[in-house]
Amino acid sequence: MNPSVIAHLLGWSLAAGSGIPSLSAFAADQAQPHASPQGEEKTAKVKVLEGGATLLQGHAPVRGFDVYMVGFHPMKDDPGLQMEAHHYCNQVNEDFAQCVLFDGNTAAANLNGVEYILSERLFQTLPAEERPYWHPHNGEILSGQLMAPGIPETAEKALMKTKLNSYGKTWHFWHTGYAGHAADTLPLGEPRLAWSINRDGEVLPALVAERDRRTDRDTAKTREHRADLAPLAHPQSGVDALKGRFGRETRDIPRVVDEKAAAPTPAPRP
């Protein structure tokens, strides 16, 4: 399919939640989950009931979650705990999207979280006590780490441009693990507030390397391709929320700036 055609379809899907076939169908990678939930195999009776439900019941609330993106989430209270997050999102309107998060993109994937996405305009309407729950997205986008696998790079870049300066509120309910780190076999404990990657060196290198290998992508080249988006990036709340908490050297990403650092210094009183 011609990239301009996909970009056109993507625009319709993002703006109106139209009934366009799922763009995730274009995804080339197969990300298998690391978690295997405890429990017995389904009985024949359960399978029959599922078949009947498929034929007779509607699925309206889960239709339209057809914007597929993959990124990496550190937990805000423990930045060393990170997960690859597969987002399936429904763009409700120009300012608000809601996403279901999984630990893979196959039929065996486990639902392990949710994310709500607000435009910069809506974020500015939030009260001060609410804002610390919302992480900024510019670092994920300009670093090339947030991707939409399976669609042409032109369409992917158009999608990322719509998410520039936006914010996400993400809760993970299940530590579903990653390569070299065991997963919990059930969703245990309290939900954990996830954050975003805002500096080079914060994300675990193994997560990026595995995703690039699996998808045949190069995060560094994607970053270069998005360089012309950088002048559109505004200072954001929360960029410095985890600064210095990753236990290793990090480097600023150009144009990814905390709004507090960007604020002018008040002139001294005479």
PDB file of C-alpha atoms in Angstrom, residues 22-224:
ATOM      1  CA  SER A  22      -6.915  -2.394  12.140  1.00  0.00           C
ATOM      2  CA  LEU A  23      -3.523  -0.899  11.328  1.00  0.00           C
ATOM      3  CA  SER A  24      -1.988  -3.425  13.702  1.00  0.00           C
ATOM      4  CA  ALA A  25      -2.625  -5.985  10.997  1.00  0.00           C
ATOM      5  CA  PHE A  26       0.387  -4.483   9.203  1.00  0.00           C
ATOM      6  CA  ALA A  27       2.712  -5.265  12.138  1.00  0.00           C
ATOM      7  CA  ALA A  28       5.556  -7.489  11.059  1.00  0.00           C
ATOM      8  CA  ASP A  29       6.997  -8.476  14.426  1.00  0.00           C
ATOM      9  CA  GLN A  30       5.778 -11.212  16.724  1.00  0.00           C
ATOM     10  CA  ALA A  31       6.389 -10.262  20.349  1.00  0.00           C
ATOM     11  CA  GLN A  32       5.716 -13.291  22.508  1.00  0.00           C
ATOM     12  CA  PRO A  33       4.804 -12.662  26.168  1.00  0.00           C
ATOM     13  CA  HIS A  34       7.210 -13.572  28.956  1.00  0.00           C
ATOM     14  CA  ALA A  35       4.458 -14.313  31.494  1.00  0.00           C
ATOM     15  CA  SER A  36       2.425 -17.533  31.589  1.00  0.00           C
ATOM     16  CA  PRO A  37      -0.553 -17.176  33.953  1.00  0.00           C
ATOM     17  CA  GLN A  38      -1.227 -19.930  36.453  1.00  0.00           C
ATOM     18  CA  GLY A  39      -4.341 -22.008  35.860  1.00  0.00           C
ATOM     19  CA  GLU A  40      -5.779 -25.114  34.244  1.00  0.00           C
ATOM     20  CA  GLU A  41      -6.521 -25.450  30.544  1.00  0.00           C
ATOM     21  CA  LYS A  42      -9.945 -24.317  29.342  1.00  0.00           C
ATOM     22  CA  THR A  43     -12.584 -27.007  29.455  1.00  0.00           C
ATOM     23  CA  ALA A  44     -14.697 -27.907  26.441  1.00  0.00           C
ATOM     24  CA  LYS A  45     -17.687 -26.286  28.153  1.00  0.00           C
ATOM     25  CA  VAL A  46     -15.893 -22.951  28.466  1.00  0.00           C
ATOM     26  CA  LYS A  47     -14.830 -23.105  24.817  1.00  0.00           C
ATOM     27  CA  VAL A  48     -18.443 -23.728  23.736  1.00  0.00           C
ATOM     28  CA  LEU A  49     -19.619 -20.785  25.835  1.00  0.00           C
ATOM     29  CA  GLU A  50     -16.959 -18.570  24.266  1.00  0.00           C
ATOM     30  CA  GLY A  51     -18.058 -19.619  20.794  1.00  0.00           C
ATOM     31  CA  GLY A  52     -21.643 -18.777  21.604  1.00  0.00           C
ATOM     32  CA  ALA A  53     -20.673 -15.409  23.015  1.00  0.00           C
ATOM     33  CA  THR A  54     -18.723 -14.599  19.845  1.00  0.00           C
ATOM     34  CA  LEU A  55     -21.802 -15.287  17.737  1.00  0.00           C
ATOM     35  CA  LEU A  56     -24.442 -13.658  19.930  1.00  0.00           C
ATOM     36  CA  GLN A  57     -22.852 -10.846  21.915  1.00  0.00           C
ATOM     37  CA  GLY A  58     -21.603  -7.467  20.759  1.00  0.00           C
ATOM     38  CA  HIS A  59     -18.081  -6.146  21.251  1.00  0.00           C
ATOM     39  CA  ALA A  60     -18.660  -2.444  20.702  1.00  0.00           C
ATOM     40  CA  PRO A  61     -16.465  -1.142  23.578  1.00  0.00           C
ATOM     41  CA  VAL A  62     -13.352  -2.926  22.313  1.00  0.00           C
ATOM     42  CA  ARG A  63     -13.725  -1.956  18.669  1.00  0.00           C
ATOM     43  CA  GLY A  64     -11.602   0.917  17.466  1.00  0.00           C
ATOM     44  CA  PHE A  65      -8.495   0.102  19.502  1.00  0.00           C
ATOM     45  CA  ASP A  66      -6.574  -0.039  16.239  1.00  0.00           C
ATOM     46  CA  VAL A  67      -3.646   2.345  16.699  1.00  0.00           C
ATOM     47  CA  TYR A  68      -0.688   0.140  17.662  1.00  0.00           C
ATOM     48  CA  MET A  69       2.437   1.576  19.301  1.00  0.00           C
ATOM     49  CA  VAL A  70       5.340   0.035  21.219  1.00  0.00           C
ATOM     50  CA  GLY A  71       7.462   1.803  23.817  1.00  0.00           C
ATOM     51  CA  PHE A  72       9.201   1.308  27.156  1.00  0.00           C
ATOM     52  CA  HIS A  73       7.897   2.178  30.621  1.00  0.00           C
ATOM     53  CA  PRO A  74       9.931   2.608  33.802  1.00  0.00           C
ATOM     54  CA  MET A  75       7.939   2.524  37.037  1.00  0.00           C
ATOM     55  CA  LYS A  76       7.933   5.919  38.713  1.00  0.00           C
ATOM     56  CA  ASP A  77       8.610   4.513  42.194  1.00  0.00           C
ATOM     57  CA  ASP A  78      11.312   2.132  40.898  1.00  0.00           C
ATOM     58  CA  PRO A  79      12.845   3.330  37.589  1.00  0.00           C
ATOM     59  CA  GLY A  80      15.032   0.238  37.327  1.00  0.00           C
ATOM     60  CA  LEU A  81      11.879  -1.822  36.790  1.00  0.00           C
ATOM     61  CA  GLN A  82      11.049  -1.387  33.123  1.00  0.00           C
ATOM     62  CA  MET A  83       8.782  -3.124  30.620  1.00  0.00           C
ATOM     63  CA  GLU A  84       8.156  -3.113  26.896  1.00  0.00           C
ATOM     64  CA  ALA A  85       4.573  -1.934  26.489  1.00  0.00           C
ATOM     65  CA  HIS A  86       2.399  -2.784  23.494  1.00  0.00           C
ATOM     66  CA  HIS A  87      -0.294  -0.107  23.211  1.00  0.00           C
ATOM     67  CA  TYR A  88      -3.574  -0.677  21.390  1.00  0.00           C
ATOM     68  CA  CYS A  89      -5.256   2.718  21.367  1.00  0.00           C
ATOM     69  CA  ASN A  90      -8.599   4.248  20.544  1.00  0.00           C
ATOM     70  CA  GLN A  91      -8.320   7.921  19.569  1.00  0.00           C
ATOM     71  CA  VAL A  92     -11.608   9.151  21.042  1.00  0.00           C
ATOM     72  CA  ASN A  93     -11.165  12.718  19.781  1.00  0.00           C
ATOM     73  CA  GLU A  94      -8.339  15.092  18.863  1.00  0.00           C
ATOM     74  CA  ASP A  95      -7.368  15.609  22.505  1.00  0.00           C
ATOM     75  CA  PHE A  96      -7.981  12.265  24.222  1.00  0.00           C
ATOM     76  CA  ALA A  97      -6.999   8.644  23.568  1.00  0.00           C
ATOM     77  CA  GLN A  98      -7.329   5.510  25.674  1.00  0.00           C
ATOM     78  CA  CYS A  99      -5.048   2.511  25.335  1.00  0.00           C
ATOM     79  CA  VAL A 100      -5.005  -1.084  26.502  1.00  0.00           C
ATOM     80  CA  LEU A 101      -1.487  -2.364  27.246  1.00  0.00           C
ATOM     81  CA  PHE A 102      -0.157  -5.873  26.654  1.00  0.00           C
ATOM     82  CA  ASP A 103       3.187  -7.630  27.090  1.00  0.00           C
ATOM     83  CA  GLY A 104       3.200  -8.805  23.470  1.00  0.00           C
ATOM     84  CA  ASN A 105       1.252  -8.648  20.223  1.00  0.00           C
ATOM     85  CA  THR A 106       0.179 -12.263  19.744  1.00  0.00           C
ATOM     86  CA  ALA A 107      -2.991 -14.072  20.784  1.00  0.00           C
ATOM     87  CA  ALA A 108      -1.154 -15.243  23.931  1.00  0.00           C
ATOM     88  CA  ALA A 109      -0.336 -11.689  25.100  1.00  0.00           C
ATOM     89  CA  ASN A 110      -1.281 -10.690  28.632  1.00  0.00           C
ATOM     90  CA  LEU A 111      -3.145  -7.489  29.442  1.00  0.00           C
ATOM     91  CA  ASN A 112      -0.905  -5.725  31.951  1.00  0.00           C
ATOM     92  CA  GLY A 113      -1.975  -2.089  32.034  1.00  0.00           C
ATOM     93  CA  VAL A 114      -3.875   0.895  30.688  1.00  0.00           C
ATOM     94  CA  GLU A 115      -2.828   4.324  29.472  1.00  0.00           C
ATOM     95  CA  TYR A 116      -4.806   7.489  28.877  1.00  0.00           C
ATOM     96  CA  ILE A 117      -3.307  10.134  26.600  1.00  0.00           C
ATOM     97  CA  LEU A 118      -4.088  13.855  26.768  1.00  0.00           C
ATOM     98  CA  SER A 119      -3.148  16.636  24.402  1.00  0.00           C
ATOM     99  CA  GLU A 120      -1.073  19.502  25.743  1.00  0.00           C
ATOM    100  CA  ARG A 121      -4.219  21.652  25.732  1.00  0.00           C
ATOM    101  CA  LEU A 122      -6.154  19.284  27.994  1.00  0.00           C
ATOM    102  CA  PHE A 123      -3.163  18.716  30.265  1.00  0.00           C
ATOM    103  CA  GLN A 124      -3.046  22.455  30.942  1.00  0.00           C
ATOM    104  CA  THR A 125      -6.600  22.249  32.330  1.00  0.00           C
ATOM    105  CA  LEU A 126      -5.594  19.731  35.039  1.00  0.00           C
ATOM    106  CA  PRO A 127      -5.259  20.873  38.654  1.00  0.00           C
ATOM    107  CA  ALA A 128      -1.733  20.992  40.072  1.00  0.00           C
ATOM    108  CA  GLU A 129      -2.277  17.957  42.324  1.00  0.00           C
ATOM    109  CA  GLU A 130      -3.246  15.806  39.321  1.00  0.00           C
ATOM    110  CA  ARG A 131      -0.310  16.610  37.039  1.00  0.00           C
ATOM    111  CA  PRO A 132       2.328  14.401  38.775  1.00  0.00           C
ATOM    112  CA  TYR A 133       0.417  11.333  37.528  1.00  0.00           C
ATOM    113  CA  TRP A 134       0.958  12.302  33.874  1.00  0.00           C
ATOM    114  CA  HIS A 135       4.263  11.651  32.103  1.00  0.00           C
ATOM    115  CA  PRO A 136       5.566  13.641  29.100  1.00  0.00           C
ATOM    116  CA  HIS A 137       5.953  12.021  25.684  1.00  0.00           C
ATOM    117  CA  ASN A 138       8.512  14.141  23.828  1.00  0.00           C
ATOM    118  CA  GLY A 139      11.517  12.131  25.009  1.00  0.00           C
ATOM    119  CA  GLU A 140       9.981   8.875  23.819  1.00  0.00           C
ATOM    120  CA  ILE A 141       9.160  10.355  20.418  1.00  0.00           C
ATOM    121  CA  LEU A 142      12.314  12.346  19.645  1.00  0.00           C
ATOM    122  CA  SER A 143      14.616   9.522  20.828  1.00  0.00           C
ATOM    123  CA  GLY A 144      12.955   7.152  18.346  1.00  0.00           C
ATOM    124  CA  GLN A 145      11.988   4.752  21.136  1.00  0.00           C
ATOM    125  CA  LEU A 146       8.224   4.969  20.659  1.00  0.00           C
ATOM    126  CA  MET A 147       7.352   3.178  17.425  1.00  0.00           C
ATOM    127  CA  ALA A 148       4.309   2.056  15.461  1.00  0.00           C
ATOM    128  CA  PRO A 149       5.542  -1.214  13.928  1.00  0.00           C
ATOM    129  CA  GLY A 150       4.279  -2.416  10.599  1.00  0.00           C
ATOM    130  CA  ILE A 151       3.261   0.845   8.931  1.00  0.00           C
ATOM    131  CA  PRO A 152       5.451   2.882   6.568  1.00  0.00           C
ATOM    132  CA  GLU A 153       7.878   5.290   8.183  1.00  0.00           C
ATOM    133  CA  THR A 154       6.066   8.280   6.665  1.00  0.00           C
ATOM    134  CA  ALA A 155       2.777   7.274   8.286  1.00  0.00           C
ATOM    135  CA  GLU A 156       4.518   6.465  11.562  1.00  0.00           C
ATOM    136  CA  LYS A 157       6.135   9.897  11.642  1.00  0.00           C
ATOM    137  CA  ALA A 158       2.754  11.536  10.977  1.00  0.00           C
ATOM    138  CA  LEU A 159       1.314   9.610  13.932  1.00  0.00           C
ATOM    139  CA  MET A 160       4.191  10.633  16.227  1.00  0.00           C
ATOM    140  CA  LYS A 161       3.743  14.266  15.226  1.00  0.00           C
ATOM    141  CA  THR A 162       0.163  14.114  16.548  1.00  0.00           C
ATOM    142  CA  LYS A 163       1.493  12.806  19.899  1.00  0.00           C
ATOM    143  CA  LEU A 164       4.211  15.430  20.302  1.00  0.00           C
ATOM    144  CA  ASN A 165       3.705  17.529  23.461  1.00  0.00           C
ATOM    145  CA  SER A 166       1.079  15.086  24.763  1.00  0.00           C
ATOM    146  CA  TYR A 167       0.972  13.357  28.154  1.00  0.00           C
ATOM    147  CA  GLY A 168       0.123   9.856  29.363  1.00  0.00           C
ATOM    148  CA  LYS A 169      -1.272   8.473  32.597  1.00  0.00           C
ATOM    149  CA  THR A 170      -0.253   4.816  32.809  1.00  0.00           C
ATOM    150  CA  TRP A 171      -0.941   2.134  35.373  1.00  0.00           C
ATOM    151  CA  HIS A 172       0.622  -1.322  35.159  1.00  0.00           C
ATOM    152  CA  PHE A 173      -1.271  -4.000  37.065  1.00  0.00           C
ATOM    153  CA  TRP A 174       1.056  -6.899  36.336  1.00  0.00           C
ATOM    154  CA  HIS A 175       4.835  -7.227  36.188  1.00  0.00           C
ATOM    155  CA  THR A 176       4.981  -9.453  33.115  1.00  0.00           C
ATOM    156  CA  GLY A 177       8.781  -9.445  32.888  1.00  0.00           C
ATOM    157  CA  TYR A 178      11.227  -9.205  30.005  1.00  0.00           C
ATOM    158  CA  ALA A 179      14.233 -11.106  28.734  1.00  0.00           C
ATOM    159  CA  GLY A 180      16.424 -12.088  31.672  1.00  0.00           C
ATOM    160  CA  HIS A 181      13.912 -10.975  34.299  1.00  0.00           C
ATOM    161  CA  ALA A 182      11.230 -13.360  35.520  1.00  0.00           C
ATOM    162  CA  ALA A 183       7.585 -12.380  35.365  1.00  0.00           C
ATOM    163  CA  ASP A 184       4.993 -12.752  38.083  1.00  0.00           C
ATOM    164  CA  THR A 185       2.649 -15.605  37.186  1.00  0.00           C
ATOM    165  CA  LEU A 186      -0.368 -13.577  38.330  1.00  0.00           C
ATOM    166  CA  PRO A 187      -1.143  -9.858  38.691  1.00  0.00           C
ATOM    167  CA  LEU A 188       0.112  -9.245  42.229  1.00  0.00           C
ATOM    168  CA  GLY A 189       0.116  -6.236  44.532  1.00  0.00           C
ATOM    169  CA  GLU A 190      -0.993  -2.691  43.913  1.00  0.00           C
ATOM    170  CA  PRO A 191      -1.052  -1.033  40.470  1.00  0.00           C
ATOM    171  CA  ARG A 192       2.150   0.870  39.729  1.00  0.00           C
ATOM    172  CA  LEU A 193       2.320   4.261  38.101  1.00  0.00           C
ATOM    173  CA  ALA A 194       4.575   4.127  35.051  1.00  0.00           C
ATOM    174  CA  TRP A 195       6.654   6.983  33.683  1.00  0.00           C
ATOM    175  CA  SER A 196       8.458   7.843  30.467  1.00  0.00           C
ATOM    176  CA  ILE A 197      12.057   7.812  29.241  1.00  0.00           C
ATOM    177  CA  ASN A 198      13.289  11.414  29.056  1.00  0.00           C
ATOM    178  CA  ARG A 199      17.067  11.099  28.727  1.00  0.00           C
ATOM    179  CA  ASP A 200      19.506   8.969  26.800  1.00  0.00           C
ATOM    180  CA  GLY A 201      20.797   6.194  29.022  1.00  0.00           C
ATOM    181  CA  GLU A 202      17.623   5.801  31.085  1.00  0.00           C
ATOM    182  CA  VAL A 203      16.100   2.884  29.179  1.00  0.00           C
ATOM    183  CA  LEU A 204      17.601  -0.576  29.652  1.00  0.00           C
ATOM    184  CA  PRO A 205      19.695  -1.198  26.497  1.00  0.00           C
ATOM    185  CA  ALA A 206      18.576  -4.841  26.298  1.00  0.00           C
ATOM    186  CA  LEU A 207      14.937  -3.787  25.861  1.00  0.00           C
ATOM    187  CA  VAL A 208      15.732  -1.568  22.877  1.00  0.00           C
ATOM    188  CA  ALA A 209      18.098  -4.099  21.320  1.00  0.00           C
ATOM    189  CA  GLU A 210      15.540  -6.895  21.544  1.00  0.00           C
ATOM    190  CA  ARG A 211      12.743  -4.759  20.068  1.00  0.00           C
ATOM    191  CA  ASP A 212      14.992  -3.558  17.207  1.00  0.00           C
ATOM    192  CA  ARG A 213      16.103  -7.107  16.441  1.00  0.00           C
ATOM    193  CA  ARG A 214      12.573  -8.455  16.462  1.00  0.00           C
ATOM    194  CA  THR A 215      11.112  -5.679  14.318  1.00  0.00           C
ATOM    195  CA  ASP A 216      14.136  -5.251  12.031  1.00  0.00           C
ATOM    196  CA  ARG A 217      14.224  -1.571  12.991  1.00  0.00           C
ATOM    197  CA  ASP A 218      16.991   0.780  14.097  1.00  0.00           C
ATOM    198  CA  THR A 219      16.016   3.156  16.889  1.00  0.00           C
ATOM    199  CA  ALA A 220      18.979   5.439  16.116  1.00  0.00           C
ATOM    200  CA  LYS A 221      17.919   5.819  12.477  1.00  0.00           C
ATOM    201  CA  THR A 222      14.318   6.434  13.516  1.00  0.00           C
ATOM    202  CA  ARG A 223      15.592   9.207  15.773  1.00  0.00           C
ATOM    203  CA  GLU A 224      17.428  10.791  12.843  1.00  0.00           C
TER     204      GLU A 224
END
